[in-house]
Amino acid sequence: QSALTQPASVSGSPGQSITISCTGTSSDVGGYKYVSWYQQHPGKAPKLMIYEVSNRPSGVSNRFSGSKSGNTASLTISGLQAEDEADYYCSSYTSSNVVLFGGGTRLTVL
Amino acid sequence: QVQLVQSGAEVKKPGASVKVSCKASGYSFTTYGISWVRQAPGQGLEWVGWISAYTSHTYYPQKLQGRVTVTTDTSTSTAYMELRNLRSDDAAIYYCARDPAILPGRGSDYWGQGTLVTVSS
């Protein structure tokens, strides 16, 4: 199975909003509500930011939100802050009972 | 507090096996699952496998089927990932992460610190 498709990079200025897309198929992103988003700073383990498409774990800022339309999921970060600069990965459960990750998106805060 | 503490870095020769451990604490081990995820240098995340600590049911990606085995020891709240017949492209940081116990992919909320596996002759 192929990885989910994410843009390689996105950028935004402090205070702005950005959206990262994650495109799969009807066998993964489009077929289930089990899409997650992770933030990873250099040299650190990933951190869960969104689960089940749009749910935030306790302690995650409400500036992070998730949604899905068809086979594409999206992560939106509003009120960009310097600390948001990181790599972001989406993942999805699939019909084969496996997990696919996206290729990752590097967010640069200008 | 929830913690996942992994074993130390490993250096292996091509064709050898590696077994990485992940000791859990701060929660009821058997009410969750454990996923393993790897990250090659400068690359993205790749899912390696999942086990329910409750049922011991496992799932693996087709790419690694037959070479990877994930197990748990509930008496010590420890999960293990063994990868056999190592190749150079298996060199990566291997992470364990806590998952819901039912099926993989529901979101990994706590992660280990990672274990660097180097494959070199």
Tab-separated table of C-alpha atoms in Angstrom:
chain	number	residue	atom	x	y	z
A	1	GLN	CA	0.000	0.000	0.000
A	2	SER	CA	1.236	3.490	-0.835
A	3	ALA	CA	1.799	6.176	1.749
A	4	LEU	CA	-0.806	8.865	2.158
A	5	THR	CA	-0.065	12.034	0.179
A	6	GLN	CA	0.917	15.219	1.989
A	7	PRO	CA	2.532	18.403	0.672
A	8	ALA	CA	6.261	18.396	1.352
A	9	SER	CA	6.200	21.837	2.885
A	10	VAL	CA	3.929	24.664	3.949
A	11	SER	CA	4.713	28.016	5.489
A	12	GLY	CA	2.963	30.867	7.198
A	13	SER	CA	3.585	33.978	9.239
A	14	PRO	CA	2.927	34.232	12.965
A	15	GLY	CA	-0.762	34.736	13.636
A	16	GLN	CA	-1.858	33.328	10.294
A	17	SER	CA	-3.650	30.027	9.658
A	18	ILE	CA	-2.362	27.157	7.559
A	19	THR	CA	-3.884	23.888	6.401
A	20	ILE	CA	-2.073	20.644	5.653
A	21	SER	CA	-3.839	18.094	3.475
A	22	CYS	CA	-3.589	14.316	3.598
A	23	THR	CA	-4.990	12.399	0.639
A	24	GLY	CA	-5.675	8.686	0.585
A	25	THR	CA	-8.310	6.413	-0.863
A	26	SER	CA	-11.698	5.000	0.045
A	27	SER	CA	-9.844	2.063	1.651
A	28	ASP	CA	-8.187	4.263	4.230
A	29	VAL	CA	-8.846	7.976	4.805
A	30	GLY	CA	-12.199	7.979	3.021
A	31	GLY	CA	-13.482	4.783	4.556
A	32	TYR	CA	-12.896	5.317	8.264
A	33	LYS	CA	-12.950	7.998	10.925
A	34	TYR	CA	-9.529	6.843	12.145
A	35	VAL	CA	-7.250	9.602	10.888
A	36	SER	CA	-4.608	10.940	13.253
A	37	TRP	CA	-2.129	13.809	13.063
A	38	TYR	CA	1.297	13.955	14.704
A	39	GLN	CA	3.737	16.777	15.313
A	40	GLN	CA	7.445	16.020	15.409
A	41	HIS	CA	10.179	18.430	16.380
A	42	PRO	CA	13.770	17.610	15.328
A	43	GLY	CA	15.282	14.851	17.417
A	44	LYS	CA	12.042	14.232	19.315
A	45	ALA	CA	9.408	11.524	19.299
A	46	PRO	CA	6.138	12.279	17.500
A	47	LYS	CA	3.305	13.857	19.498
A	48	LEU	CA	-0.363	13.078	18.891
A	49	MET	CA	-2.225	16.265	17.967
A	50	ILE	CA	-5.509	14.961	16.498
A	51	TYR	CA	-7.191	11.544	16.588
A	52	GLU	CA	-10.342	10.186	14.958
A	53	VAL	CA	-10.288	12.978	12.362
A	54	SER	CA	-11.106	15.894	14.626
A	55	ASN	CA	-10.558	15.056	18.298
A	56	ARG	CA	-7.833	16.764	20.319
A	57	PRO	CA	-6.074	14.893	23.146
A	58	SER	CA	-6.033	16.603	26.495
A	59	GLY	CA	-3.382	19.310	26.596
A	60	VAL	CA	-3.282	20.032	22.857
A	61	SER	CA	-4.029	23.635	21.990
A	62	ASN	CA	-7.414	24.380	20.418
A	63	ARG	CA	-5.490	26.187	17.676
A	64	PHE	CA	-5.135	22.741	16.124
A	65	SER	CA	-8.170	21.293	14.385
A	66	GLY	CA	-8.859	18.422	12.015
A	67	SER	CA	-11.453	17.627	9.387
A	68	LYS	CA	-12.140	15.263	6.516
A	69	SER	CA	-13.921	15.425	3.184
A	70	GLY	CA	-14.048	12.324	1.035
A	71	ASN	CA	-10.586	10.807	0.747
A	72	THR	CA	-8.771	13.906	2.028
A	73	ALA	CA	-8.176	14.841	5.641
A	74	SER	CA	-6.889	18.219	6.749
A	75	LEU	CA	-5.070	19.686	9.722
A	76	THR	CA	-5.549	23.394	10.328
A	77	ILE	CA	-3.358	25.421	12.648
A	78	SER	CA	-4.693	28.844	13.489
A	79	GLY	CA	-2.815	31.710	15.129
A	80	LEU	CA	0.549	30.299	14.025
A	81	GLN	CA	3.303	30.489	16.618
A	82	ALA	CA	7.029	29.966	16.277
A	83	GLU	CA	6.793	26.785	18.356
A	84	ASP	CA	4.497	25.239	15.729
A	85	GLU	CA	7.440	24.931	13.347
A	86	ALA	CA	7.870	21.165	12.993
A	87	ASP	CA	7.143	18.178	10.778
A	88	TYR	CA	3.544	16.990	10.652
A	89	TYR	CA	2.397	13.495	9.733
A	90	CYS	CA	-1.055	12.116	9.108
A	91	SER	CA	-1.932	8.470	9.576
A	92	SER	CA	-4.960	6.350	8.794
A	93	TYR	CA	-6.321	2.945	9.617
A	94	THR	CA	-6.944	0.888	6.471
A	95	SER	CA	-9.232	-1.896	5.327
A	96	SER	CA	-6.292	-4.294	5.594
A	97	ASN	CA	-6.033	-3.686	9.367
A	98	VAL	CA	-2.776	-1.832	8.895
A	99	VAL	CA	-1.757	1.784	9.438
A	100	LEU	CA	-0.503	4.096	6.735
A	101	PHE	CA	1.434	7.283	7.355
A	102	GLY	CA	1.722	10.278	5.094
A	103	GLY	CA	5.122	11.333	3.843
A	104	GLY	CA	5.208	14.283	6.217
A	105	THR	CA	4.934	18.052	5.831
A	106	ARG	CA	7.572	20.503	7.024
A	107	LEU	CA	5.895	23.611	8.490
A	108	THR	CA	7.983	26.761	8.446
A	109	VAL	CA	6.888	29.772	10.472
A	110	LEU	CA	8.255	32.779	8.639
B	1	GLN	CA	2.438	9.331	34.734
B	2	VAL	CA	2.441	7.207	31.594
B	3	GLN	CA	5.939	6.284	30.454
B	4	LEU	CA	7.341	4.025	27.758
B	5	VAL	CA	11.047	3.362	28.191
B	6	GLN	CA	12.874	1.621	25.376
B	7	SER	CA	16.097	-0.349	25.338
B	8	GLY	CA	19.365	1.131	24.131
B	9	ALA	CA	20.921	1.561	20.719
B	10	GLU	CA	21.887	-1.524	18.731
B	11	VAL	CA	24.476	-2.166	16.036
B	12	LYS	CA	23.857	-5.257	13.925
B	13	LYS	CA	25.319	-6.869	10.840
B	14	PRO	CA	23.229	-7.524	7.730
B	15	GLY	CA	21.333	-10.779	8.111
B	16	ALA	CA	21.261	-10.603	11.910
B	17	SER	CA	18.227	-10.054	14.153
B	18	VAL	CA	17.441	-7.286	16.618
B	19	LYS	CA	14.995	-7.277	19.521
B	20	VAL	CA	13.938	-3.942	21.024
B	21	SER	CA	12.064	-3.702	24.316
B	22	CYS	CA	9.560	-1.137	25.536
B	23	LYS	CA	8.694	-1.094	29.244
B	24	ALA	CA	5.416	0.570	30.115
B	25	SER	CA	4.453	2.158	33.412
B	26	GLY	CA	1.792	4.466	34.816
B	27	TYR	CA	-1.239	2.720	33.312
B	28	SER	CA	-2.923	-0.667	33.089
B	29	PHE	CA	-0.810	-2.368	30.436
B	30	THR	CA	-3.381	-4.920	29.304
B	31	THR	CA	-6.077	-2.337	28.553
B	32	TYR	CA	-4.106	-0.883	25.664
B	33	GLY	CA	-2.171	-1.906	22.590
B	34	ILE	CA	1.341	-1.055	21.479
B	35	SER	CA	2.339	0.106	18.024
B	36	TRP	CA	5.868	0.119	16.650
B	37	VAL	CA	6.893	2.853	14.214
B	38	ARG	CA	10.271	3.429	12.608
B	39	GLN	CA	11.974	6.425	11.059
B	40	ALA	CA	15.000	6.086	8.804
B	41	PRO	CA	17.514	8.958	8.896
B	42	GLY	CA	15.974	12.059	7.370
B	43	GLN	CA	12.841	10.149	6.358
B	44	GLY	CA	9.231	9.939	7.418
B	45	LEU	CA	7.377	7.630	9.782
B	46	GLU	CA	6.691	4.017	8.846
B	47	TRP	CA	4.358	1.696	10.757
B	48	VAL	CA	6.030	-1.574	11.751
B	49	GLY	CA	3.303	-3.440	13.618
B	50	TRP	CA	0.786	-3.513	16.466
B	51	ILE	CA	-0.185	-5.803	19.291
B	52	SER	CA	-3.090	-5.820	21.687
B	53	ALA	CA	-1.695	-6.305	25.174
B	54	TYR	CA	-5.142	-7.644	26.073
B	55	THR	CA	-5.589	-10.347	23.410
B	56	SER	CA	-2.030	-10.596	22.016
B	57	HIS	CA	-3.564	-10.167	18.553
B	58	THR	CA	-1.072	-8.698	16.092
B	59	TYR	CA	-1.085	-6.873	12.756
B	60	TYR	CA	1.869	-6.178	10.484
B	61	PRO	CA	2.390	-4.340	7.187
B	62	GLN	CA	2.713	-6.651	4.210
B	63	LYS	CA	6.180	-5.266	3.520
B	64	LEU	CA	7.537	-6.698	6.800
B	65	GLN	CA	5.379	-9.823	7.114
B	66	GLY	CA	7.552	-12.808	7.970
B	67	ARG	CA	10.461	-10.702	9.254
B	68	VAL	CA	8.893	-8.837	12.171
B	69	THR	CA	7.305	-10.148	15.366
B	70	VAL	CA	5.773	-8.059	18.120
B	71	THR	CA	5.132	-9.637	21.524
B	72	THR	CA	4.276	-8.626	25.061
B	73	ASP	CA	5.153	-9.871	28.527
B	74	THR	CA	2.230	-8.819	30.690
B	75	SER	CA	4.036	-9.878	33.876
B	76	THR	CA	6.571	-7.073	33.332
B	77	SER	CA	4.401	-4.700	31.232
B	78	THR	CA	6.949	-4.893	28.454
B	79	ALA	CA	6.495	-5.058	24.700
B	80	TYR	CA	9.087	-6.378	22.286
B	81	MET	CA	9.740	-5.907	18.577
B	82	GLU	CA	11.993	-8.406	16.836
B	83	LEU	CA	13.159	-7.835	13.269
B	84	ARG	CA	15.024	-10.628	11.516
B	85	ASN	CA	17.288	-10.859	8.496
B	86	LEU	CA	18.262	-7.208	8.834
B	87	ARG	CA	19.064	-5.192	5.738
B	88	SER	CA	20.714	-1.817	5.371
B	89	ASP	CA	17.344	-0.133	4.794
B	90	ASP	CA	16.134	-1.361	8.201
B	91	ALA	CA	18.481	1.140	9.838
B	92	ALA	CA	16.239	3.576	11.675
B	93	ILE	CA	14.994	4.867	14.986
B	94	TYR	CA	12.350	2.461	16.247
B	95	TYR	CA	9.606	3.872	18.457
B	96	CYS	CA	6.989	2.103	20.547
B	97	ALA	CA	3.742	3.933	21.241
B	98	ARG	CA	0.598	3.301	23.259
B	99	ASP	CA	-2.542	2.600	21.250
B	100	PRO	CA	-6.110	1.641	22.037
B	101	ALA	CA	-6.434	-2.116	22.546
B	102	ILE	CA	-9.052	-2.913	19.936
B	103	LEU	CA	-7.341	-2.247	16.597
B	104	PRO	CA	-4.384	-0.176	15.392
B	105	GLY	CA	-4.633	3.292	13.926
B	106	ARG	CA	-6.836	4.954	16.536
B	107	GLY	CA	-4.080	7.345	17.579
B	108	SER	CA	-0.882	6.711	19.556
B	109	ASP	CA	-0.989	8.976	22.582
B	110	TYR	CA	2.289	8.187	24.383
B	111	TRP	CA	5.608	7.374	22.752
B	112	GLY	CA	8.881	5.874	23.836
B	113	GLN	CA	12.127	7.776	23.443
B	114	GLY	CA	13.168	5.735	20.414
B	115	THR	CA	15.875	3.125	19.851
B	116	LEU	CA	18.483	3.624	17.141
B	117	VAL	CA	19.185	0.471	15.158
B	118	THR	CA	22.265	0.617	12.946
B	119	VAL	CA	22.852	-2.064	10.314
B	120	SER	CA	26.426	-2.216	9.133
B	121	SER	CA	28.914	-4.837	8.079
